Amino acid sequence: MSLPPTATASLVEEVDKCLICVLRDGRKLIGYLRTVDQFANLVFQDAVERIYVDDYYGDIQQGIVIVRGENVVLLGELDAESAQNSKLTRVSAADILQRKQVQLEERKKSEQEERQRRLTMQREQPDIVDDF
Amino acid sequence: MILLSILFHTNKSSTIKMLFTSFFKTLVGKTVVVELKNDLSIQGTLTSVDQFLNIKLDDITVGNVDKYAHMVSVKNCFIRGSVIRYIQLPPEHVDTQLLQDATRREAGEKSA
């Protein structure tokens, strides 16, 4: 199968630029794009995973990363000017991981509360459930 | 007319697969809104499309910037076709009659 020259909307032009890559699980990788192919498999050098929690972000060093194309959502060029104007605060890797953990626990807690609330509602009004 | 000329200049077998690509190529330079399967929606100027419907956008703006803080410092981007849910098109640049005709012509070619 020969591919037309436009294959992969020419990611070739983006090679060697510093890019942000959003993955299907919501993670964001930032690094220098070194290699691409027709599936959008990617190789990043000096990659970091950037974690955002509320108005803070932090970078986790990852080194060289190969991303299988199917996991790629989007690749964007970073604009230095708008990055400076943003209200986000940069924190250390340890700090952002700590904040992430706190956020996860808070979410878990509120989900559990919601589940509990529904259970009590069902117990108090069992006839509503019977209708279904 | 642009779409038709593209269709005539590609060979028969590839025409069938490439109808949408050819169609999106006629919209290069226009503003579109791309909604992704992760509910992120991005407005931008279409700059290129390929056979997988991977697309490139310029001058992008993102709905709900607070939830997608990482997108504020991105000005142009590549989106993998497989993660796209919808593309909102500018209706004034879409000739549905032409598209319908192209589809019929392909159906005719297939059965012939």
Short mmCIF file of C-alpha atoms in Angstrom, two decimals:
data_model
loop_
_atom_site.label_atom_id
_atom_site.label_comp_id
_atom_site.label_asym_id
_atom_site.label_seq_id
_atom_site.Cartn_x
_atom_site.Cartn_y
_atom_site.Cartn_z
CA MET A 1 0.00 0.00 0.00
CA SER A 2 1.55 3.28 -1.01
CA LEU A 3 0.48 6.30 0.95
CA PRO A 4 -0.10 9.68 -0.60
CA PRO A 5 2.47 12.34 0.29
CA THR A 6 -0.02 14.00 2.63
CA ALA A 7 -0.07 10.99 4.98
CA THR A 8 -0.64 11.95 8.63
CA ALA A 9 -1.38 15.58 7.74
CA SER A 10 2.41 15.88 7.60
CA LEU A 11 3.52 15.62 11.20
CA VAL A 12 6.97 15.68 9.64
CA GLU A 13 6.85 19.48 9.82
CA GLU A 14 6.57 19.24 13.61
CA VAL A 15 9.70 17.12 14.08
CA ASP A 16 12.31 18.65 16.41
CA LYS A 17 9.83 21.16 17.84
CA CYS A 18 8.88 21.22 21.51
CA LEU A 19 5.30 19.97 21.58
CA ILE A 20 2.57 19.12 24.03
CA CYS A 21 0.90 15.77 23.41
CA VAL A 22 -2.45 14.99 25.01
CA LEU A 23 -3.05 11.27 25.50
CA ARG A 24 -6.33 9.38 25.58
CA ASP A 25 -6.14 8.90 29.34
CA GLY A 26 -5.90 12.68 29.79
CA ARG A 27 -2.18 12.84 30.52
CA LYS A 28 -0.07 15.52 28.93
CA LEU A 29 3.46 14.93 27.68
CA ILE A 30 5.81 17.72 26.70
CA GLY A 31 9.01 17.07 24.82
CA TYR A 32 10.98 17.40 21.62
CA LEU A 33 9.35 15.34 18.87
CA ARG A 34 12.04 13.27 17.18
CA THR A 35 10.23 10.65 15.10
CA VAL A 36 6.76 10.14 13.64
CA ASP A 37 5.11 7.64 11.31
CA GLN A 38 1.80 7.20 9.46
CA PHE A 39 0.01 5.93 12.60
CA ALA A 40 1.15 8.97 14.57
CA ASN A 41 3.42 6.77 16.69
CA LEU A 42 5.69 9.33 18.31
CA VAL A 43 9.10 9.51 19.93
CA PHE A 44 9.80 12.33 22.39
CA GLN A 45 13.16 13.27 23.76
CA ASP A 46 13.63 15.07 27.11
CA ALA A 47 9.96 14.43 27.79
CA VAL A 48 8.13 15.51 30.93
CA GLU A 49 4.65 14.59 32.05
CA ARG A 50 2.89 17.78 33.07
CA ILE A 51 0.26 17.39 35.77
CA TYR A 52 -2.36 20.06 36.33
CA VAL A 53 -4.23 20.43 39.62
CA ASP A 54 -6.48 23.50 39.88
CA ASP A 55 -4.22 26.51 39.20
CA TYR A 56 -0.96 24.63 39.69
CA TYR A 57 1.14 22.48 37.43
CA GLY A 58 4.30 20.44 37.81
CA ASP A 59 6.57 18.37 35.60
CA ILE A 60 7.66 14.78 36.09
CA GLN A 61 10.84 13.90 34.18
CA GLN A 62 10.33 10.98 31.77
CA GLY A 63 13.35 11.05 29.44
CA ILE A 64 12.74 9.37 26.09
CA VAL A 65 9.17 8.27 25.51
CA ILE A 66 7.59 6.32 22.66
CA VAL A 67 3.86 6.87 22.32
CA ARG A 68 1.77 4.34 20.42
CA GLY A 69 -0.28 6.29 17.88
CA GLU A 70 -3.70 5.07 19.03
CA ASN A 71 -3.21 6.86 22.36
CA VAL A 72 -2.58 10.26 20.82
CA VAL A 73 -5.43 12.75 21.03
CA LEU A 74 -3.71 15.95 20.04
CA LEU A 75 -0.33 17.49 19.41
CA GLY A 76 0.10 21.18 19.94
CA GLU A 77 2.86 23.71 19.57
CA LEU A 78 3.54 25.62 22.78
CA ASP A 79 3.30 29.38 22.55
CA ALA A 80 5.74 30.99 25.01
CA GLU A 81 3.89 34.31 25.16
CA SER A 82 0.50 32.98 26.23
CA ALA A 83 2.22 30.59 28.63
CA GLN A 84 3.70 33.59 30.45
CA ASN A 85 0.34 35.36 30.62
CA SER A 86 -1.42 32.38 32.15
CA LYS A 87 -2.51 32.48 35.78
CA LEU A 88 -1.03 29.03 36.46
CA THR A 89 1.68 28.60 39.07
CA ARG A 90 4.52 26.18 38.61
CA VAL A 91 5.38 23.92 41.53
CA SER A 92 7.88 21.11 42.12
CA ALA A 93 7.29 17.50 41.05
CA ALA A 94 6.84 16.35 44.66
CA ASP A 95 4.39 19.17 45.35
CA ILE A 96 2.20 18.48 42.30
CA LEU A 97 2.08 14.75 43.06
CA GLN A 98 0.98 15.57 46.60
CA ARG A 99 -1.75 17.90 45.29
CA LYS A 100 -2.89 15.25 42.81
CA GLN A 101 -3.16 12.71 45.61
CA VAL A 102 -5.24 15.12 47.71
CA GLN A 103 -7.52 15.82 44.75
CA LEU A 104 -7.99 12.09 44.12
CA GLU A 105 -8.89 11.43 47.74
CA GLU A 106 -11.36 14.30 47.78
CA ARG A 107 -13.03 12.95 44.65
CA LYS A 108 -13.22 9.46 46.10
CA LYS A 109 -14.78 10.84 49.26
CA SER A 110 -17.44 12.88 47.45
CA GLU A 111 -18.31 9.89 45.26
CA GLN A 112 -18.73 7.72 48.32
CA GLU A 113 -20.96 10.34 49.95
CA GLU A 114 -23.08 10.50 46.82
CA ARG A 115 -23.45 6.71 46.79
CA GLN A 116 -24.42 6.74 50.45
CA ARG A 117 -26.97 9.50 49.83
CA ARG A 118 -28.64 7.51 47.03
CA LEU A 119 -28.74 4.39 49.15
CA THR A 120 -30.53 6.18 52.00
CA MET A 121 -32.95 7.73 49.52
CA GLN A 122 -33.79 4.27 48.16
CA ARG A 123 -34.33 2.94 51.66
CA GLU A 124 -36.64 5.82 52.57
CA GLN A 125 -38.71 5.60 49.40
CA PRO A 126 -38.56 1.97 48.27
CA ASP A 127 -41.76 2.27 46.17
CA ILE A 128 -39.97 4.56 43.71
CA VAL A 129 -37.51 1.79 42.94
CA ASP A 130 -40.35 -0.74 42.56
CA ASP A 131 -41.76 1.20 39.62
CA PHE A 132 -38.80 0.17 37.52
CA MET B 1 -16.73 22.88 -8.30
CA ILE B 2 -13.44 22.46 -6.46
CA LEU B 3 -14.65 19.20 -4.96
CA LEU B 4 -15.73 17.88 -8.35
CA SER B 5 -12.39 18.65 -9.94
CA ILE B 6 -10.59 16.84 -7.13
CA LEU B 7 -12.84 13.83 -7.57
CA PHE B 8 -12.23 13.67 -11.31
CA HIS B 9 -8.50 13.89 -11.00
CA THR B 10 -8.06 11.04 -8.54
CA ASN B 11 -8.33 7.50 -9.82
CA LYS B 12 -11.53 5.49 -9.34
CA SER B 13 -10.58 3.20 -6.46
CA SER B 14 -9.09 5.94 -4.32
CA THR B 15 -12.02 8.27 -5.05
CA ILE B 16 -14.34 6.01 -3.08
CA LYS B 17 -12.22 6.11 0.05
CA MET B 18 -11.15 9.72 -0.29
CA LEU B 19 -14.51 11.46 -0.70
CA PHE B 20 -14.46 12.93 2.80
CA THR B 21 -10.81 13.83 2.62
CA SER B 22 -11.40 15.62 -0.68
CA PHE B 23 -14.42 17.34 0.82
CA PHE B 24 -12.48 18.55 3.86
CA LYS B 25 -9.71 19.76 1.60
CA THR B 26 -12.19 22.18 0.03
CA LEU B 27 -12.71 23.64 3.51
CA VAL B 28 -9.04 24.40 4.17
CA GLY B 29 -8.72 27.98 5.41
CA LYS B 30 -12.25 28.03 6.85
CA THR B 31 -13.12 28.10 10.53
CA VAL B 32 -14.42 24.84 11.98
CA VAL B 33 -15.22 23.51 15.44
CA VAL B 34 -13.88 20.05 16.22
CA GLU B 35 -15.45 18.14 19.09
CA LEU B 36 -13.35 15.31 20.43
CA LYS B 37 -14.46 12.09 22.08
CA ASN B 38 -13.13 13.42 25.40
CA ASP B 39 -15.67 16.30 25.10
CA LEU B 40 -13.00 18.89 24.38
CA SER B 41 -14.15 21.21 21.61
CA ILE B 42 -11.67 23.26 19.64
CA GLN B 43 -12.42 26.07 17.23
CA GLY B 44 -9.78 26.93 14.68
CA THR B 45 -8.83 27.50 11.07
CA LEU B 46 -8.47 24.26 9.14
CA THR B 47 -4.98 24.02 7.65
CA SER B 48 -4.68 20.40 6.52
CA VAL B 49 -6.46 17.05 6.33
CA ASP B 50 -5.26 13.58 5.37
CA GLN B 51 -6.80 10.21 4.49
CA PHE B 52 -7.38 9.25 8.14
CA LEU B 53 -9.16 12.59 8.67
CA ASN B 54 -6.33 13.67 10.93
CA ILE B 55 -6.57 17.43 10.91
CA LYS B 56 -4.44 20.44 11.66
CA LEU B 57 -5.89 23.64 13.08
CA ASP B 58 -4.46 27.13 13.43
CA ASP B 59 -5.37 29.97 15.84
CA ILE B 60 -7.29 27.63 18.10
CA THR B 61 -9.64 28.55 20.93
CA VAL B 62 -10.96 26.02 23.39
CA GLY B 63 -14.37 25.95 25.05
CA ASN B 64 -14.19 25.70 28.86
CA VAL B 65 -10.58 26.87 29.27
CA ASP B 66 -10.75 26.42 33.06
CA LYS B 67 -11.17 22.68 32.68
CA TYR B 68 -8.52 22.42 29.96
CA ALA B 69 -5.79 24.68 31.38
CA HIS B 70 -3.10 23.00 29.28
CA MET B 71 -4.70 24.29 26.07
CA VAL B 72 -4.26 28.03 26.72
CA SER B 73 -0.65 28.04 25.57
CA VAL B 74 -1.40 26.07 22.39
CA LYS B 75 -1.93 28.11 19.24
CA ASN B 76 -1.96 25.45 16.53
CA CYS B 77 -2.42 21.73 16.76
CA PHE B 78 -2.67 18.36 15.09
CA ILE B 79 -5.67 16.19 16.01
CA ARG B 80 -5.70 12.45 15.35
CA GLY B 81 -8.72 11.51 13.25
CA SER B 82 -9.67 8.56 15.45
CA VAL B 83 -10.43 10.79 18.47
CA ILE B 84 -12.79 13.14 16.65
CA ARG B 85 -16.53 12.91 17.36
CA TYR B 86 -17.93 15.81 15.31
CA ILE B 87 -16.69 18.56 13.05
CA GLN B 88 -18.93 21.59 12.81
CA LEU B 89 -18.66 23.16 9.37
CA PRO B 90 -19.49 26.60 8.04
CA PRO B 91 -22.80 25.89 6.18
CA GLU B 92 -22.16 28.57 3.53
CA HIS B 93 -19.15 26.61 2.29
CA VAL B 94 -20.86 23.23 2.08
CA ASP B 95 -22.63 22.32 -1.15
CA THR B 96 -24.82 19.40 -0.08
CA GLN B 97 -26.17 18.98 -3.61
CA LEU B 98 -22.65 18.45 -4.89
CA LEU B 99 -21.90 15.95 -2.13
CA GLN B 100 -25.08 14.05 -2.86
CA ASP B 101 -24.19 13.87 -6.55
CA ALA B 102 -20.68 12.65 -5.77
CA THR B 103 -22.07 9.90 -3.56
CA ARG B 104 -24.52 8.80 -6.27
CA ARG B 105 -21.79 8.76 -8.86
CA GLU B 106 -19.68 6.50 -6.63
CA ALA B 107 -22.60 4.19 -5.97
CA GLY B 108 -23.07 3.96 -9.73
CA GLU B 109 -19.39 3.24 -10.31
CA LYS B 110 -19.40 0.50 -7.69
CA SER B 111 -22.39 -1.36 -9.11
CA ALA B 112 -21.25 -0.92 -12.73
#
